[in-house]
Coordinates of C-alpha atoms and ligand atoms in Angstrom, one line a residue:
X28 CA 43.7 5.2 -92.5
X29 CA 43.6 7.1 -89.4
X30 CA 46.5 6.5 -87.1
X31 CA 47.3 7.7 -83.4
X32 CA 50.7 9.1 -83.0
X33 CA 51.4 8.5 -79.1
X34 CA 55.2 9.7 -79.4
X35 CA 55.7 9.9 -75.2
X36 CA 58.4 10.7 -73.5
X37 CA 62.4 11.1 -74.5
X38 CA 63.4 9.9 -77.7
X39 CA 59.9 8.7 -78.6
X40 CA 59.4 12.4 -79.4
X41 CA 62.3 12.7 -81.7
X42 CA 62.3 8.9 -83.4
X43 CA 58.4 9.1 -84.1
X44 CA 58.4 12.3 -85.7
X45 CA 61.1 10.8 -88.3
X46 CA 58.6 8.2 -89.0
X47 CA 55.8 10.3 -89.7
X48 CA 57.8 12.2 -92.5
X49 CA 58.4 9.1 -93.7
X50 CA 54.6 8.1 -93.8
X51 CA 53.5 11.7 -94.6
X52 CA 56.2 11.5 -97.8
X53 CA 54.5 7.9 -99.1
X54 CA 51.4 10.5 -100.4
X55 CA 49.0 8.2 -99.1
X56 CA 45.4 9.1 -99.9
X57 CA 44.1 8.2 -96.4
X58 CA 46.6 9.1 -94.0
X59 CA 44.7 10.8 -91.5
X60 CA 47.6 11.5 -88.0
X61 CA 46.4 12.6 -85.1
X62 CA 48.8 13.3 -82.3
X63 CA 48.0 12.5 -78.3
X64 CA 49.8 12.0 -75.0
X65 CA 50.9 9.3 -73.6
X66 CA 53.6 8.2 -70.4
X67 CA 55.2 11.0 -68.7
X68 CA 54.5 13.9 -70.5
X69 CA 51.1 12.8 -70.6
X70 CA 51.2 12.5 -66.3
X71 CA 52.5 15.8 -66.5
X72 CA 50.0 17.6 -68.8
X73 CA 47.2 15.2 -67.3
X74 CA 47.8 14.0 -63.8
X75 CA 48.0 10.3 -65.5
X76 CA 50.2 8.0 -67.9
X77 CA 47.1 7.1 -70.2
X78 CA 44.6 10.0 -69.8
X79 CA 40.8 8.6 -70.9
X80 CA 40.9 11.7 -74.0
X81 CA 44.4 9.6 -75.3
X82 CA 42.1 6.2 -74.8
X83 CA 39.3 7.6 -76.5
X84 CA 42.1 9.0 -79.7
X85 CA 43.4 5.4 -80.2
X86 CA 39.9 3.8 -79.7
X87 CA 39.0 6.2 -83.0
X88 CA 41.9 5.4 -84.8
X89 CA 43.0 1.9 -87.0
X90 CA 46.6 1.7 -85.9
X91 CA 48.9 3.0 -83.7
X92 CA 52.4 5.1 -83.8
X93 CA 54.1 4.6 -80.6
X94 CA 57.7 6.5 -79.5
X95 CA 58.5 5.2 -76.3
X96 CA 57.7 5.9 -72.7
X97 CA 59.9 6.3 -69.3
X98 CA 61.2 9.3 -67.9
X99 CA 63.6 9.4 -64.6
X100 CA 61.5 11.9 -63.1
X101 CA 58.7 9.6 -62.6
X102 CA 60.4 7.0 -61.2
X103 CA 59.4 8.0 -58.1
X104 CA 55.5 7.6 -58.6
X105 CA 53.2 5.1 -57.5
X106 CA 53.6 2.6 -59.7
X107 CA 50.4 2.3 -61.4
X108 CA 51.3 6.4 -62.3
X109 CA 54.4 5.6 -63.9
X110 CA 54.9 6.1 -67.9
X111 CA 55.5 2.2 -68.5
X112 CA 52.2 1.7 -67.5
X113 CA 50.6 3.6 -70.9
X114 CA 52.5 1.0 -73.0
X115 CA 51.3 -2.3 -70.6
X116 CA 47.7 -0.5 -70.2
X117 CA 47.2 0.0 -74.4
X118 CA 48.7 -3.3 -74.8
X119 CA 46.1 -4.8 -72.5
X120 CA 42.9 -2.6 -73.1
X121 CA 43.2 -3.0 -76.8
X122 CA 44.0 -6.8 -76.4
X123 CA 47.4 -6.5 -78.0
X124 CA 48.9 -10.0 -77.3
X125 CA 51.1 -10.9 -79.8
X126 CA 54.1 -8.7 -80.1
X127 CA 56.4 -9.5 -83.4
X128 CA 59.9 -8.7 -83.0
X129 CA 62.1 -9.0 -86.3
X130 CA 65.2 -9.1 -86.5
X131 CA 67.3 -9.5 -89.9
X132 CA 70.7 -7.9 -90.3
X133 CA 71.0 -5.5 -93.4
X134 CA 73.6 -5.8 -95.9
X135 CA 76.4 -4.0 -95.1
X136 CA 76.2 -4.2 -91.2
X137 CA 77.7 -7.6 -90.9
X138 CA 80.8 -6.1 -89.4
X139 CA 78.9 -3.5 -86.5
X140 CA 77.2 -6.4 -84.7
X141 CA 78.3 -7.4 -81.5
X142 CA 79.0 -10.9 -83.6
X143 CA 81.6 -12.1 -85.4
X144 CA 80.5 -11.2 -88.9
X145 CA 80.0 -15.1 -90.1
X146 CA 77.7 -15.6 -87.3
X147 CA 76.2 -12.3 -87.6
X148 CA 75.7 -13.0 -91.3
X149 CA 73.3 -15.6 -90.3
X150 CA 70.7 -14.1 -88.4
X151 CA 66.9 -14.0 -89.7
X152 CA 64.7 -14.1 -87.3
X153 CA 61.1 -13.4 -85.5
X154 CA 60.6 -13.4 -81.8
X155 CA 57.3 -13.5 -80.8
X156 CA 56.7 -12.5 -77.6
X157 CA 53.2 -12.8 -75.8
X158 CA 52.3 -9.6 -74.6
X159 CA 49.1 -10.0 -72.4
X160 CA 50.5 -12.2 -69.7
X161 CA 52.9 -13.9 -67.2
X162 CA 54.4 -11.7 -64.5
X163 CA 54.0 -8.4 -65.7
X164 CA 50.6 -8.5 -65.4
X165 CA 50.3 -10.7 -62.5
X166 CA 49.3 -10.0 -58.7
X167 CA 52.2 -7.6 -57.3
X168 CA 53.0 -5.9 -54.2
X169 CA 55.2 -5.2 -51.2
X170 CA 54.7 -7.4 -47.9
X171 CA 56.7 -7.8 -45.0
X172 CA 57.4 -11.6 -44.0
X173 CA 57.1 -13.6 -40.5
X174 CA 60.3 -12.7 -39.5
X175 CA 60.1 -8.6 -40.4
X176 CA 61.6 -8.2 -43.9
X177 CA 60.1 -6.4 -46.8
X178 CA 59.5 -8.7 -49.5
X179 CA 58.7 -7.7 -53.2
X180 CA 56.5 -10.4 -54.9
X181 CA 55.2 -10.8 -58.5
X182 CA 53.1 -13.7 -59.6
X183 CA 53.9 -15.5 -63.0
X184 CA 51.1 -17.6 -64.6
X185 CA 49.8 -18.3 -67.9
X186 CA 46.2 -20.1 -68.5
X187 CA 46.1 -22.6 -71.4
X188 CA 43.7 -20.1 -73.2
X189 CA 46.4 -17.2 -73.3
X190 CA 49.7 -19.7 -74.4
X191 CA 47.6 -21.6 -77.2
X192 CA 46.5 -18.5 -79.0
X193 CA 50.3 -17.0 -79.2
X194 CA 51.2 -20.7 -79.6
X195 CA 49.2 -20.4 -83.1
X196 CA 50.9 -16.9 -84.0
X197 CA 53.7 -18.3 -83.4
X198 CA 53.1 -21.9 -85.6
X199 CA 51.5 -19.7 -88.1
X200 CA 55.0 -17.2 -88.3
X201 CA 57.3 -20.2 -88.6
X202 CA 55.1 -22.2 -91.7
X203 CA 55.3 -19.0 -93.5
X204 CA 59.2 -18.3 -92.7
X205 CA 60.7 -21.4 -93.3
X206 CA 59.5 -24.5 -90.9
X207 CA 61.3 -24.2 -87.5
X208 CA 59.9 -22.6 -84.4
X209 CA 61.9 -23.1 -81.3
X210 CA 59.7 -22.3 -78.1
X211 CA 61.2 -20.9 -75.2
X212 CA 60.7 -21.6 -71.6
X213 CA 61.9 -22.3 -68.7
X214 CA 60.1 -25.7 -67.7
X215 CA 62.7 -27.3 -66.1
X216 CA 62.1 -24.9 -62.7
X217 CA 59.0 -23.0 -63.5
X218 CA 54.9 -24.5 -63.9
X219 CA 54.1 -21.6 -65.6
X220 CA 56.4 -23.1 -68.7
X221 CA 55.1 -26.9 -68.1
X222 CA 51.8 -25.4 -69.1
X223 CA 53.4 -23.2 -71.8
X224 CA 55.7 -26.4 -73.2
X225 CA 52.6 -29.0 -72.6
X226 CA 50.5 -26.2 -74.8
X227 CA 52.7 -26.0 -77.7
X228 CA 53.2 -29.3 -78.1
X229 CA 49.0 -29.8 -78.2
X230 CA 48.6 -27.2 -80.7
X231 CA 52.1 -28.5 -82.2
X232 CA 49.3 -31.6 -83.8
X233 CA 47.9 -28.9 -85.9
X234 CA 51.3 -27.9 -87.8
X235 CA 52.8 -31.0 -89.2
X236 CA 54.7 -28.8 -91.4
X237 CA 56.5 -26.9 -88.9
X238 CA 59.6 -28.1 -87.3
X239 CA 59.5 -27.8 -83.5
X240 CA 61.7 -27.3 -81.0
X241 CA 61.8 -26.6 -77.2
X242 CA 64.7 -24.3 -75.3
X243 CA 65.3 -23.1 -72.1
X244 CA 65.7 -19.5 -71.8
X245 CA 69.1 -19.5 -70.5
X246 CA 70.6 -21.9 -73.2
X247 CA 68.3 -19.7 -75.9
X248 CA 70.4 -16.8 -74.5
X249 CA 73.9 -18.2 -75.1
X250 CA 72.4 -19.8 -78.3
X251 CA 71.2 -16.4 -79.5
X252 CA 74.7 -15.3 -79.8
X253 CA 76.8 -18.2 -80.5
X254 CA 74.8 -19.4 -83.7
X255 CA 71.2 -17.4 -84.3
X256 CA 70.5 -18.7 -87.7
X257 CA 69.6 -21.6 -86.1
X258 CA 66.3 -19.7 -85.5
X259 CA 63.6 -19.0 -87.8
X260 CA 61.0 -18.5 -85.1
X261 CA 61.1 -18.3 -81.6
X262 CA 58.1 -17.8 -79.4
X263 CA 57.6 -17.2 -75.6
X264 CA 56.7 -15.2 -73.0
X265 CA 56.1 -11.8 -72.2
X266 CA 59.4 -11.5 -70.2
X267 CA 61.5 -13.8 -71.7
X268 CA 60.6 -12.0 -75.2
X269 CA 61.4 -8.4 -74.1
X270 CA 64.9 -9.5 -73.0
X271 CA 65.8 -12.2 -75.5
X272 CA 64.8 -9.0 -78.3
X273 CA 67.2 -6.7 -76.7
X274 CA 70.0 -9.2 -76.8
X275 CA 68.5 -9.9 -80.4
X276 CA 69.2 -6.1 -81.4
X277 CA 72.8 -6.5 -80.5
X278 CA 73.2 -9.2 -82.8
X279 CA 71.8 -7.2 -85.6
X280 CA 73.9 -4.2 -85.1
X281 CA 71.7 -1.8 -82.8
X282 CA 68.3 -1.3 -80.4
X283 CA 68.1 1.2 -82.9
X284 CA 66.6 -1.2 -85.9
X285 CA 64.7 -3.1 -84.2
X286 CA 60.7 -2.5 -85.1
X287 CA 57.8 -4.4 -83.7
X288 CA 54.1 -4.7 -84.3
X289 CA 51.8 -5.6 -81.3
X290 CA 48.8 -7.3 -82.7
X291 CA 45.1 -8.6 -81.2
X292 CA 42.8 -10.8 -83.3
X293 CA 42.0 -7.9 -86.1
X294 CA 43.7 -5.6 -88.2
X295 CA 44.3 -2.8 -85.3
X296 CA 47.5 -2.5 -84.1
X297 CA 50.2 -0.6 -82.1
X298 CA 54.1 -0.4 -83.6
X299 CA 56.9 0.8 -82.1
X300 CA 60.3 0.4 -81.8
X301 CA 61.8 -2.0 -79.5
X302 CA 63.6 0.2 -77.2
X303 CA 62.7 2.6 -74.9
X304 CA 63.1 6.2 -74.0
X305 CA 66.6 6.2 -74.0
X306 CA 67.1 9.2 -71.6
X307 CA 71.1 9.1 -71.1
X308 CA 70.6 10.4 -75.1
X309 CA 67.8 12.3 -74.8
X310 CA 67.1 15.7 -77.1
X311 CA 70.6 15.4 -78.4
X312 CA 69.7 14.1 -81.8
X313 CA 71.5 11.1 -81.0
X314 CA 68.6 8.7 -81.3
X315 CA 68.4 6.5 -84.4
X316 CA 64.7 6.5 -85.7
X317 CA 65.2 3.7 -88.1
X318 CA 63.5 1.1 -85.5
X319 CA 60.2 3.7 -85.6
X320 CA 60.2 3.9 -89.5
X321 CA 60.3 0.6 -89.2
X322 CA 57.4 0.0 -87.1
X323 CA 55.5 2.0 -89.7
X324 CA 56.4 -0.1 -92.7
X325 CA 55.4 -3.2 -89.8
X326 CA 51.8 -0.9 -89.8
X327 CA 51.8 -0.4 -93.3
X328 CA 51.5 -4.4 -93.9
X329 CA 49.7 -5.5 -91.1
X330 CA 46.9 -3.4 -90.4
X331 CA 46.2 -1.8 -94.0
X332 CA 47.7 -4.4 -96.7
X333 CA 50.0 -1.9 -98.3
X334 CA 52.7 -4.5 -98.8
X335 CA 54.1 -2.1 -101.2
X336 CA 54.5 0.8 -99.4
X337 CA 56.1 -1.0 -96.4
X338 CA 58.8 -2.6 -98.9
X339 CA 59.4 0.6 -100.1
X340 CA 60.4 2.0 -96.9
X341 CA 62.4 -1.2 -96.0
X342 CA 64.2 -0.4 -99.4
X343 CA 64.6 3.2 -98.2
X344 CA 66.0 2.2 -94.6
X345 CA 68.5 -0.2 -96.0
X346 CA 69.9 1.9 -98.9
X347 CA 70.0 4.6 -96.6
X348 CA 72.4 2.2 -94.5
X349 CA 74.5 0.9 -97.1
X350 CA 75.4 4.2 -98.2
X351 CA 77.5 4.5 -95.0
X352 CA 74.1 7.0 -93.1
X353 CA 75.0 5.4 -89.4
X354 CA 74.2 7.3 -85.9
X355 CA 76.4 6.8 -83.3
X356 CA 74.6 3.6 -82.3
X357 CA 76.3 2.0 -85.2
X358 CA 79.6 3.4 -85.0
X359 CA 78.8 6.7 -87.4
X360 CA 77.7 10.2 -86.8
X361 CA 74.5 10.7 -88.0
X362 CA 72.0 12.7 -85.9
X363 CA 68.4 11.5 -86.1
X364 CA 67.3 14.3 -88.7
X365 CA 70.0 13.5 -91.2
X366 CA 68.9 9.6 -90.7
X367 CA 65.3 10.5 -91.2
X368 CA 66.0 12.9 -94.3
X369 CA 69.1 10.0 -95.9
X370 CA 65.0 7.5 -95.2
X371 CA 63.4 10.2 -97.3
X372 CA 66.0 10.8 -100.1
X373 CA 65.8 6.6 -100.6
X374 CA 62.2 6.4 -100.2
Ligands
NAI410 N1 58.1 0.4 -74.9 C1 58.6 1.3 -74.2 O1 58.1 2.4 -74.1 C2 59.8 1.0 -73.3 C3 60.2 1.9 -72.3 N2 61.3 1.7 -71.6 C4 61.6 2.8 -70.6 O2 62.6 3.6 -71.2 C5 63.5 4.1 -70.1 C6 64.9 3.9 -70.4 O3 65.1 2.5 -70.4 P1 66.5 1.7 -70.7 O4 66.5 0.5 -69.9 O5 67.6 2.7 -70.6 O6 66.3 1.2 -72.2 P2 66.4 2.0 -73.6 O7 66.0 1.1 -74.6 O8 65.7 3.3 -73.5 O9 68.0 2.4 -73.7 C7 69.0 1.4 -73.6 C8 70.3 1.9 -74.3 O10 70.1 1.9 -75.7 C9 70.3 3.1 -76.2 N3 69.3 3.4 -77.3 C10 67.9 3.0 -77.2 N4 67.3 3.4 -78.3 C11 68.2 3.9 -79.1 C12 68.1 4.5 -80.4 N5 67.0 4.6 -81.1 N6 69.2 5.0 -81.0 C13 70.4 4.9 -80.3 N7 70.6 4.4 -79.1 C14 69.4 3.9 -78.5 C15 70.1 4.1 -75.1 O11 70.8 5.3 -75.3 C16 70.6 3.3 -73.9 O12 72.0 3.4 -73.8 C17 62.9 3.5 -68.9 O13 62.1 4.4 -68.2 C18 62.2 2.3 -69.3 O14 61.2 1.8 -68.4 C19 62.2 0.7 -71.9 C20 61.9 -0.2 -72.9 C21 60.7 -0.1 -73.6
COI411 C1 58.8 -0.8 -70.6 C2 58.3 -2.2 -70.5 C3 56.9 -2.1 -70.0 C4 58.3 -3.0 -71.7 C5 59.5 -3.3 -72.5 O1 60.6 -3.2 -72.1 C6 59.3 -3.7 -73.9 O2 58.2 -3.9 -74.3 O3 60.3 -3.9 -74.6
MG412 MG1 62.0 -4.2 -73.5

């Protein structure tokens, strides 16, 4: 069980080493960590975002442990030397397309959600996001049109290879949940999401037993918040996923819980948290790490089968929660330490 710990830049540092207590407390047998840089510290020590000695760490490791990248001062860069370009390149050199994004609300949080607590009361549900694709990782650049004005440009597209196989994560998420997958798209303007919808309803044949539905991103939005148990599943795109999660955080309290697990076609993986580096709160152990322990329990089950050991540190988040341990993210005044030691007195 060896597992890269790429921890990056701001509160990646602080969240992922609350994590790795956590994991180095479980006693596994295995557990073999091994630290490397990634995202702006890493341009720092190494002149780039994913150095080729970090590649070669995760390429010898079975899962990976990611913080977060991003920092201000590299803003400035060329873009393919900024930090966010470590998470997009692993993502893509490791084949990483499917990206699950849970979000549940714990028992006792009903009332911190952005929701009124009926509503939030109701909300179980998976995004998955494709993670390979669409206009993050299409053609980009700068050009300057007839008529002399600089114009930004970004192409979205999807083939029919890239939706069908996140289609089938998808299909596959939803017949194990409960039977409804909603797919979100936006096919009423864009041919990217023709292709996407058409897709989903073709491999749609192969999943009688799932319940399918088809939204428009903007409605899905509104939706999100005005009755989210609605959803058991939703899948879509690689943009429409990263915002549609963040809004999805809100509804279960806090960015700060939300985990996710970025999968390929084997049992390798990368898990992180859903947010980022968070640098308005950086180094003031503001940051909740819960998301990041998370992610580990997400790597526990996914990539080595130790369904036990993730549930146990599911257990340990949410007693640690319903025994009033909040950070300031959910209204209390934990500091990430005391979070990650109230995890380790639960585990
Ligand atoms: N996967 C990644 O590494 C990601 C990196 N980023 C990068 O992170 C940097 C900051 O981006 P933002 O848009 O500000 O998003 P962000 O997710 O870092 O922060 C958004 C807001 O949520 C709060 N927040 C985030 N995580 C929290 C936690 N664990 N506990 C308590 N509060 C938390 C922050 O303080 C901030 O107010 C940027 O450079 C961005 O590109 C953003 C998202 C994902
Ligand atoms: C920083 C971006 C590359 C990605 C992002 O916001 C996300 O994956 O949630
Ligand atoms: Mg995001």
């Amino acid at each position: 069980m060896k597992i890269a710990v790429l921890a990056g830049d701001g509160i990646g540092q602080e969240v992922t080493a609350e994590a790795v207590r956590v994991l180095k407390a479980l006693e596994l047998p295995s557990l073999e960590l091994v630290d490397a840089d990634v995202g702006g510290i890493a341009y720092k020590r190494h002149g780039h975002p994913l150095p080729p000695e970090t590649l070669g760490t995760v390429r010898a490791s079975d899962a990976i442990l990611f913080g977060a990248v991003g920092d201000p001062d590299c803003d400035a860069l060329e873009r393919h030397l900024r930090p966010e370009q470590a998470i997009l390149g692993l993502r893509k050199e490791l084949g990483l397309f499917a990206n699950l994004r849970p979000a549940t609300v714990f028992k006792g949080l009903e009332d911190l959600t952005s929701l009124r607590p009926d509503v939030a009361r109701s909300i179980d549900l998976l995004i998955v996001r494709e993670l390979n694709g669409d206009v993050y990782f299409g053609e980009k650049g700068m050009r300057t049109t007839p008529g002399g004005l600089r114009e930004g440009y970004d192409i979205m597209s999807y083939n029919e290879d890239e939706v069908r196989r996140i289609a089938h994560v998808g299909f596959r998420a939803a017949k194990a949940k409960g039977g409804r997958l909603c797919s979100v798209d936006k096919a009423n303007v864009l041919e990217t999401s023709q292709l996407w919808r058409d897709i989903v309803i073709e491999v749609a044949a192969e999943y009688p037993e799932v319940a399918l539905s088809h939204m428009y991103v903007d409605n899905a939005a509104m939706q999100l918040v005005k009755d989210p148990g609605q959803f058991d599943v939703i899948v879509t795109g690689n943009l429409f996923g990263d915002i549609l999660s963040d809004q999805a955080s809100m509804c279960v309290g806090s960015i700060g819980l939300l985990a996710s697990a970025s999968l390929g076609e084997g049992s390798f993986g990368l898990y992180e948290p859903i947010h980022g580096s968070a640098p308005d709160i950086a180094g003031q152990d503001k940051a909740n790490p819960m998301a990041t322990i998370l992610s580990a329990a997400m790597m526990l089950r996914h990539s080595f089968g130790e369904e036990a050991q993730a549930a146990r540190i599911e257990a340990a988040v949410a007693k640690a929660l319903a025994n009033g341990v909040k950070g300031g993210d959910l209204g209390g005044n934990a500091g990430t330490r005391e979070i990650g030691d109230a995890v380790l007195d639960n585990l």
